[in-house]
Short mmCIF file of C-alpha atoms in Angstrom, two decimals:
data_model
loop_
_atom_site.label_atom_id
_atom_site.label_comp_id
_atom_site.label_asym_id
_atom_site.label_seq_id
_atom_site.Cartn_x
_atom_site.Cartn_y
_atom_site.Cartn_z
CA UNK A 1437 -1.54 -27.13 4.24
CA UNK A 1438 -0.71 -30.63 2.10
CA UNK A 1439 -3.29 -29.23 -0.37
CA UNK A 1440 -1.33 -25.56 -1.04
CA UNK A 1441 2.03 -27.69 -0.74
CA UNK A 1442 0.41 -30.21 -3.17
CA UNK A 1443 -0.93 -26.87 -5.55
CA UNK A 1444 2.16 -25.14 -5.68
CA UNK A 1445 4.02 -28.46 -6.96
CA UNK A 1446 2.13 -28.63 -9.72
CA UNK A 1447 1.77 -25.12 -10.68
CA UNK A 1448 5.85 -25.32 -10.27
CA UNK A 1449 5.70 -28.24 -12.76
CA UNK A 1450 3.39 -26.50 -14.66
CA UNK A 1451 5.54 -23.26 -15.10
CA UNK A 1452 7.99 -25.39 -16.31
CA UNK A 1453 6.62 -25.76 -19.53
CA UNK A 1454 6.92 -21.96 -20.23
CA UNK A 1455 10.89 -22.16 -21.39
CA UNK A 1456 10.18 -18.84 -23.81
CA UNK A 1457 8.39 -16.27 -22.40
CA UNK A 1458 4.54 -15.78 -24.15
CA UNK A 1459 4.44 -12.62 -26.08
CA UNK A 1460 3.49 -9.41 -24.32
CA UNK A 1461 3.08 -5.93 -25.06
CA UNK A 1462 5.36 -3.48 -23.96
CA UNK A 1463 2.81 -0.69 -23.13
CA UNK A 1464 -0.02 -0.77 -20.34
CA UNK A 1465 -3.21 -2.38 -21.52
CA UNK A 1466 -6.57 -2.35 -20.01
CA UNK A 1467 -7.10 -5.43 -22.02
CA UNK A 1468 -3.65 -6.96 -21.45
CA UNK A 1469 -5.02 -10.58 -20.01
CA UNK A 1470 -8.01 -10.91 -21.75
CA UNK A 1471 -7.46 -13.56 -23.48
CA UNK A 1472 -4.75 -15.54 -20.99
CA UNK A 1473 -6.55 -14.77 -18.10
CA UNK A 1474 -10.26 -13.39 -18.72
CA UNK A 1475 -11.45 -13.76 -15.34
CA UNK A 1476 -8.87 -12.36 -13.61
CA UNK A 1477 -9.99 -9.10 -12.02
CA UNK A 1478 -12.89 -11.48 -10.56
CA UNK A 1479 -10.71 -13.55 -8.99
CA UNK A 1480 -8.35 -11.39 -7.27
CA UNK A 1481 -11.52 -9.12 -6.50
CA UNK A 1482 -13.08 -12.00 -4.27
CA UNK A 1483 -10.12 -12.93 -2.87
CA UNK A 1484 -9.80 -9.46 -1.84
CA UNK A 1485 -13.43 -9.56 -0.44
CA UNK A 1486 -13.09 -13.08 1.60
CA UNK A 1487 -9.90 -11.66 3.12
CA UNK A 1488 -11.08 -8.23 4.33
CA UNK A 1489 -14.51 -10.15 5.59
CA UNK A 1490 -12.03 -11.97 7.68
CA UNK A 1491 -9.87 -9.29 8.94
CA UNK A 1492 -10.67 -5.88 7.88
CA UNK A 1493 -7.43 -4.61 8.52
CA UNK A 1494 -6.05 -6.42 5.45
CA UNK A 1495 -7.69 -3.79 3.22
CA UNK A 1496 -4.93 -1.07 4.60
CA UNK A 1497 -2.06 -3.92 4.15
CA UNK A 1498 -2.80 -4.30 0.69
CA UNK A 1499 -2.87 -0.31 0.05
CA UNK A 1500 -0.31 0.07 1.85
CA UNK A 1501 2.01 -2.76 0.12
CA UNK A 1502 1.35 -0.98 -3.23
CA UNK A 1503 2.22 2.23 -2.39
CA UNK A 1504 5.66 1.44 -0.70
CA UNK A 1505 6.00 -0.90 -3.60
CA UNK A 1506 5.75 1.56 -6.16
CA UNK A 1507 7.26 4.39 -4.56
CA UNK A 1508 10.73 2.76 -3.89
CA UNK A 1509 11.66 1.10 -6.96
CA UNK A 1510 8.49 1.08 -9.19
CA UNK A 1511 5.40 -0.80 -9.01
CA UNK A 1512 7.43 -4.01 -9.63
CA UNK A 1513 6.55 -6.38 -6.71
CA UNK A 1514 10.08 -5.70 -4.92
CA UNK A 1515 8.56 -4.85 -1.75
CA UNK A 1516 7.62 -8.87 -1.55
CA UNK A 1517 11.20 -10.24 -2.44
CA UNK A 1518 12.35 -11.36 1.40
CA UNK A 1519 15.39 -13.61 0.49
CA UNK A 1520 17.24 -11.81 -1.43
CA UNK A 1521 18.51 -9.56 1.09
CA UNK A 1522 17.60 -12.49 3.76
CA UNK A 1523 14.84 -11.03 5.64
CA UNK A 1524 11.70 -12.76 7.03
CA UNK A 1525 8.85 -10.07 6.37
CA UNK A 1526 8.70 -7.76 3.34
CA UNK A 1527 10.72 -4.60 2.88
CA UNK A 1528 9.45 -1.96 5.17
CA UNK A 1529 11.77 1.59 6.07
CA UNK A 1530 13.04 1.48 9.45
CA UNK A 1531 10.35 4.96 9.98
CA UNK A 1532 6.97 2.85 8.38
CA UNK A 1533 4.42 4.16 10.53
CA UNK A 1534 2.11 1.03 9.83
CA UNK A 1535 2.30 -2.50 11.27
CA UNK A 1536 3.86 -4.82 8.92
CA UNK A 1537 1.38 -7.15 7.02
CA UNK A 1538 0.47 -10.14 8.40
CA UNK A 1539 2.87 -13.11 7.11
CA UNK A 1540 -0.02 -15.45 5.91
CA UNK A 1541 -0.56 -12.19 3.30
CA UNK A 1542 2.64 -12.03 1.70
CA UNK A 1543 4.29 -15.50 2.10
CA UNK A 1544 2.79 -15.86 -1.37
CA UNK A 1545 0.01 -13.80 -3.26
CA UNK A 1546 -0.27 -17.04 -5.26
CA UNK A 1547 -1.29 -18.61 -2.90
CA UNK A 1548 -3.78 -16.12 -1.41
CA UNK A 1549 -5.39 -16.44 -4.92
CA UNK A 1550 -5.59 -20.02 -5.55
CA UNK A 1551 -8.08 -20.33 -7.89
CA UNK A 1552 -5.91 -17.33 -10.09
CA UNK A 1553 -3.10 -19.79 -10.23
CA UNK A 1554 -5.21 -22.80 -11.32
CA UNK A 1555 -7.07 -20.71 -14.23
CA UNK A 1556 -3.88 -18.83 -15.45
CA UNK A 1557 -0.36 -20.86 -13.89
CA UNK A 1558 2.53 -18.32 -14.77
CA UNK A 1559 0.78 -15.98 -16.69
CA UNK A 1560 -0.16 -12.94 -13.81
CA UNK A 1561 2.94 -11.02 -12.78
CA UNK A 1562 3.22 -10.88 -8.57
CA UNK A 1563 2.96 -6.55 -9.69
CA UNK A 1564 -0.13 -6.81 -11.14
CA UNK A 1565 -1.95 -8.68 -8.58
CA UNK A 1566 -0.95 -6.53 -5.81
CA UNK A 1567 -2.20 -3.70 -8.20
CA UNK A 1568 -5.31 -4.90 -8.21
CA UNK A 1569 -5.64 -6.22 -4.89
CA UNK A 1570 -5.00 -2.50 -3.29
CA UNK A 1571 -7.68 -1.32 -5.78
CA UNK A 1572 -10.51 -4.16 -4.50
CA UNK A 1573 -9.07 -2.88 -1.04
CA UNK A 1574 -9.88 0.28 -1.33
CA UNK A 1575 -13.46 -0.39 -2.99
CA UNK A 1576 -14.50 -3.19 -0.63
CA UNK A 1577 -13.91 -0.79 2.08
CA UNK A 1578 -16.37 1.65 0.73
CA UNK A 1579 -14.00 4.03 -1.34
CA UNK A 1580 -13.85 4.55 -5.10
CA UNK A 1581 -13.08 2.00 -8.18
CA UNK A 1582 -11.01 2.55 -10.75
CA UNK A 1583 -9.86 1.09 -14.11
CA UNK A 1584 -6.59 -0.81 -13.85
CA UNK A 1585 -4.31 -0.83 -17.15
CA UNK A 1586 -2.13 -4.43 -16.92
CA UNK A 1587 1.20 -6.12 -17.84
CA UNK A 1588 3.44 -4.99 -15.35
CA UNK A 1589 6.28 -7.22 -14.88
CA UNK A 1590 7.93 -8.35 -11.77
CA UNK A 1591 11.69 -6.81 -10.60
CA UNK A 1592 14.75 -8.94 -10.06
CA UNK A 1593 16.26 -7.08 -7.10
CA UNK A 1594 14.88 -5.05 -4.19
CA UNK A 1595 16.73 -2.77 -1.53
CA UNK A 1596 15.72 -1.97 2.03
CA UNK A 1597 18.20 1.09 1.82
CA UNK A 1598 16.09 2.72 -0.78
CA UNK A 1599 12.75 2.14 0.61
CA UNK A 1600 14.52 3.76 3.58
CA UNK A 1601 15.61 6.63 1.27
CA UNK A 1602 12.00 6.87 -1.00
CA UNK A 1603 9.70 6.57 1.42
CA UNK A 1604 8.45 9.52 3.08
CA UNK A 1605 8.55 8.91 6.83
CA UNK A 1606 6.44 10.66 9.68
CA UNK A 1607 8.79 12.06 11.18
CA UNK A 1608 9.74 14.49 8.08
CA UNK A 1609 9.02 18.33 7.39
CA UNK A 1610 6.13 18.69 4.75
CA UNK A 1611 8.99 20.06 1.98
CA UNK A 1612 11.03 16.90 2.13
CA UNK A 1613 7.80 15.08 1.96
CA UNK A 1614 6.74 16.96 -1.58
CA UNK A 1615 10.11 16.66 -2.84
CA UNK A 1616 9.60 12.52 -2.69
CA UNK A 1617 6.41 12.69 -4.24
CA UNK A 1618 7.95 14.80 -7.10
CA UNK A 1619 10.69 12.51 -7.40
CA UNK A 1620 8.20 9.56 -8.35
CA UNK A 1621 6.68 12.33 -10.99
CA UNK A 1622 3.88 12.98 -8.42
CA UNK A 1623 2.74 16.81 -7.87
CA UNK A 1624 1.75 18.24 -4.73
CA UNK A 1625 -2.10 17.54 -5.17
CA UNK A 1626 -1.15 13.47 -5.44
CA UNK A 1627 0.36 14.10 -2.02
CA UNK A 1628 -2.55 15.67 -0.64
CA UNK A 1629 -5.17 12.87 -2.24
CA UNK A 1630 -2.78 9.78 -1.58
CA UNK A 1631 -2.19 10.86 1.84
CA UNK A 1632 -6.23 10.00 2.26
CA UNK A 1633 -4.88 6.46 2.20
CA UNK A 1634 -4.56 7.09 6.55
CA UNK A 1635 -8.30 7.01 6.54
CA UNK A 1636 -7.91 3.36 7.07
CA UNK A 1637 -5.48 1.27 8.94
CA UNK A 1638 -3.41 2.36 12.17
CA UNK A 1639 0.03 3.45 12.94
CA UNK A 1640 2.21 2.50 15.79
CA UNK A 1641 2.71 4.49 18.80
CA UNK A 1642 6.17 5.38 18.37
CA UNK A 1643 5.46 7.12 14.79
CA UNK A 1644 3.76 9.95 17.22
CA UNK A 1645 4.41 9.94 20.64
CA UNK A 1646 6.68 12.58 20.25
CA UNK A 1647 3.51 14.88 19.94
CA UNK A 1648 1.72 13.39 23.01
CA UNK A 1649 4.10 13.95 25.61
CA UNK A 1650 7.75 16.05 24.63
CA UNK A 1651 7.32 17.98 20.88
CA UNK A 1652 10.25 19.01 19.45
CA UNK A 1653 11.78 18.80 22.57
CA UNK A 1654 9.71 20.66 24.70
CA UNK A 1655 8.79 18.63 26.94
CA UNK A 1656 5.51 19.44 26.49
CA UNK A 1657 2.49 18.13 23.79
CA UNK A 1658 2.20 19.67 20.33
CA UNK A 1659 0.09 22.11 20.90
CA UNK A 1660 -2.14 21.95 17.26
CA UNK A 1661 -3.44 18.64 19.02
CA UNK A 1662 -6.76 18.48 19.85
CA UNK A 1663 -6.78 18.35 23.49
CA UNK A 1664 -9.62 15.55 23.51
CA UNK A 1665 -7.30 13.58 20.59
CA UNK A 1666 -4.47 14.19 22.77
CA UNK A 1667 -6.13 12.93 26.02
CA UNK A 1668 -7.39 9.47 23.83
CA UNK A 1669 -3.47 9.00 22.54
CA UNK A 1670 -2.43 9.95 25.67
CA UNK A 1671 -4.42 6.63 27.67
CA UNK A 1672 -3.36 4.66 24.38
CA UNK A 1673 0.27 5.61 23.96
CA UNK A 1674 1.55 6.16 27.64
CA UNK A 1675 4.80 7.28 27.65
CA UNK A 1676 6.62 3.99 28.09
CA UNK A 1677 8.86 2.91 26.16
CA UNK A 1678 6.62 -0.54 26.24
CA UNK A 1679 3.60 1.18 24.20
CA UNK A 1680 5.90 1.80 21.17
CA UNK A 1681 4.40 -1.53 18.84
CA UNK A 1682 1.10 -0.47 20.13
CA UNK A 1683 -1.80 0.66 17.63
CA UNK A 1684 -4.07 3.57 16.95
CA UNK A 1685 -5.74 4.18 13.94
CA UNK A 1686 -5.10 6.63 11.84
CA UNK A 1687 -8.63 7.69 11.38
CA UNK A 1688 -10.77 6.79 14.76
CA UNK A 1689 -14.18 7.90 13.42
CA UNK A 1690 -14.21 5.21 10.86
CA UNK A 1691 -11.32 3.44 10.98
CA UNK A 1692 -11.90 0.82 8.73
CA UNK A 1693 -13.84 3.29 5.77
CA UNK A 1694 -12.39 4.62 3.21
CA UNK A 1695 -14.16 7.77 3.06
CA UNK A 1696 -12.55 11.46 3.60
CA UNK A 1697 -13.15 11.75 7.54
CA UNK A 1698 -9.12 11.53 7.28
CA UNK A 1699 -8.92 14.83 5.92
CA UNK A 1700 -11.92 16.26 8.40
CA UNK A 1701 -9.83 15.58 11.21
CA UNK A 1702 -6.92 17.05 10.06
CA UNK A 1703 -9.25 20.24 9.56
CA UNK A 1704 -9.79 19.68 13.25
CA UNK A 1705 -6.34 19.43 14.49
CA UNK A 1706 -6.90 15.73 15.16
CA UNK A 1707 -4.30 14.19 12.66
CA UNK A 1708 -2.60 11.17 14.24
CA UNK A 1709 0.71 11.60 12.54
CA UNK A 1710 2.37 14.93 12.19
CA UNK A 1711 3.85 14.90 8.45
CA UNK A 1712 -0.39 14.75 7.49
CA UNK A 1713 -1.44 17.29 10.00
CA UNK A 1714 1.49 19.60 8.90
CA UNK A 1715 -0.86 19.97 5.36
CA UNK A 1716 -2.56 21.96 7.12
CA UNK A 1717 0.17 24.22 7.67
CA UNK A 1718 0.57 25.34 4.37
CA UNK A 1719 -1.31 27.75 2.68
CA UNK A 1720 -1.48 25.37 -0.43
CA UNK A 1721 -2.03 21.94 0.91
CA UNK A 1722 -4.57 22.85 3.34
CA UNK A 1723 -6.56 24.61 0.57
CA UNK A 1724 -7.04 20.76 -0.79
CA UNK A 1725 -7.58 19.13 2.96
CA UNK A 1726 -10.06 21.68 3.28
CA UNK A 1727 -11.97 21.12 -0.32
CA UNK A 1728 -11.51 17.07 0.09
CA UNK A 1729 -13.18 17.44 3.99
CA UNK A 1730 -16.06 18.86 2.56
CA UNK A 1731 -16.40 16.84 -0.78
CA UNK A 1732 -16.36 13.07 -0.32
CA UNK A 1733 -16.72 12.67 -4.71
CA UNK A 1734 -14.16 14.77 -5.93
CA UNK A 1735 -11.31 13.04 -3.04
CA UNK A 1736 -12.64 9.94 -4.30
CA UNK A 1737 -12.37 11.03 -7.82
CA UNK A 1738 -8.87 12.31 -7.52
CA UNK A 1739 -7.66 9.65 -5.34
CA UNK A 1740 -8.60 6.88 -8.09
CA UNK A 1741 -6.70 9.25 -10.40
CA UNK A 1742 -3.94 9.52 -8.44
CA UNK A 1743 -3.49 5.85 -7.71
CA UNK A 1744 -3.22 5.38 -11.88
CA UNK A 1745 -0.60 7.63 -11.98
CA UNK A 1746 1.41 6.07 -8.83
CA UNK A 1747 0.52 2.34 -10.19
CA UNK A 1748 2.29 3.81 -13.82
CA UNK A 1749 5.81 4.52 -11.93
CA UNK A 1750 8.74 2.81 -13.29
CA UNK A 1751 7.01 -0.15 -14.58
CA UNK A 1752 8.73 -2.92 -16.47
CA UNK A 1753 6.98 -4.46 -19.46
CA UNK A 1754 8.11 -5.87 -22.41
CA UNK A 1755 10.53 -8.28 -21.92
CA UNK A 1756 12.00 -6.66 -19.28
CA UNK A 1757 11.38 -8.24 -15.51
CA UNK A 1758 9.69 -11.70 -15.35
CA UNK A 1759 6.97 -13.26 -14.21
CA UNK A 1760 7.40 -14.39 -10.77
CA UNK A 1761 6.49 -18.07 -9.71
CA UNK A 1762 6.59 -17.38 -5.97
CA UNK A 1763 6.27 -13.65 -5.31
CA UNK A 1764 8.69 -13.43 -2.58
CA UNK A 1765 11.64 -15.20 -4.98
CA UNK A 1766 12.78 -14.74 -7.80
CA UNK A 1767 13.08 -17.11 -10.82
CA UNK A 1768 16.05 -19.31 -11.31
CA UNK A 1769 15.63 -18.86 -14.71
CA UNK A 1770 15.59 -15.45 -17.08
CA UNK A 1771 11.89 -15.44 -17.23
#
């Protein structure tokens, strides 16, 4: 701990040199750090690697982090900003399904990354780590890689009323659901393929219990469930209001691969959350469950693609943003 204290002082001191901000491009560059920060995607890539060796549910965190990140304001790092609207864990919609990250993740992604911050001090916005981090995520959990263009910048402001807004929540019909994702500029096929994200991670009990024990009301289960799923959820997820923070996962063949068993079990009724097993309810969506169930390259294929065009939303470049010092504050100072 005196070490990271002792780091971050002189990084601090360090970023204090930068009084005009270094030139940068305003357009999306697969090159963009290059030359100010050439080993880079190494760096974040094994600290990425160490962390998921050490806790494999970190790998959904940072996928998950990214996605509400860009989704509610743009991919612009707001989703780590905590004092600003004085809270004490990231901005997460009052409906997230997930359990928030853990807070040794996002106190600081500097400091997750130390060696980033020694090579390049002040140069790598908060955005573009966590950018790359969810790819190396997704990849060091067995899934796809994908080229990452760079020079996001990092937002000033952030706003737990629009994440709860943006967000899609699991408790919404598949239209509304759509209708966010086309919002963001996302068609209905980036639903489908980013909605593969639930083949890691888990989701708390109260996101579904609803389907376990009184559906719509009924007092009765849903009855698409899989009466063996149901039984499982059922020992899991009692219906107490004491198993709410409790955790299944989202995928309980292989909970912590990214592979396309997600989309297999919605083909078998076994969906955990209702908003994903509703695409199979529609004539069009469940067309692409189907087609990604049986093909493991093309969801992996799409997914990378769709994750390029979700990273791409409402960026800041230029010199608009900064470049945070701390991710979860922002700068006293314009840049």
């Amino acid at each position: 701990m005196e070490y990271i204290t002792y780091k971050l002082s002189y990084v601090a001191s360090l970023c204090l040199l930068f009084r005009s901000p270094p030139f940068v491009s305003s357009e999306l560059n697969y090159k963009f750090y290059d030359s100010s920060c050439p080993n880079l995607s190494k760096i974040v890539q094994e600290g990425v690697r160490s962390a998921i060796a050490n806790d494999s549910r970190i790998a959904a965190s940072l996928l998950r982090l990214h996605f509400h990140d860009c989704f509610v304001s743009g991919c612009d790092a707001s989703i780590l900003l905590v004092k600003i609207i004085q809270r004490t864990r990231p901005i997460l919609p009052s409906t997230h399904p997930c359990p928030a990250p853990p807070d040794d993740l996002t106190d600081d992604l500097t400091v997750q990354f130390p060696a980033l911050e020694e090579a390049c001090p002040c140069t790598v916005s908060c955005t573009d780590i966590l950018t790359l981090a969810a790819t190396s995520a997704v990849y060091f959990s067995g899934g796809p890689y994908w080229p990452v263009a760079l020079g996001r910048r990092d937002g000033l402001t952030a706003s737990i009323d629009a994440a709860n807004n943006d967000l899609p929540s699991p408790f919404e019909p598949l239209e509304n659901i759509t209708a966010k994702f086309a919002a963001k500029g996302l068609d209905l096929q980036d639903a489908v393929v980013l909605s593969g994200a639930h083949t890691i991670g888990f989701a708390q009990c109260f996101t579904f219990k609803t389907r376990l024990f009184n559906f719509g009301d009924s007092g009765k289960p849903d009855p698409v469930l899989d009466t063996s799923t149901l039984t499982k959820l059922q020992r899991v997820c009692p219906n107490q209001a004491d198993s709410d923070t409790k955790l299944a996962p989202l995928d309980s063949v292989t909970s912590t691969k990214f592979d396309n068993f997600y989309f297999k079990r919605l083909v078998n009724k076994s969906g955990l959350l209702q908003s994903d097993q509703l695409l199979m309810g529609d004539n069009r969506t469940a067309s692409m469950v189907i087609s990604y169930s049986r093909f493991a390259n093309l969801f992996n294929k799409d997914f990378g693609a769709s994750m390029v065009k979700m990273a791409n939303i409402g960026v800041l470049t230029g010199q608009n943003g900064q470049i945070r010092r701390n991710c979860r504050v922002v700068n006293s100072n314009k840049y």
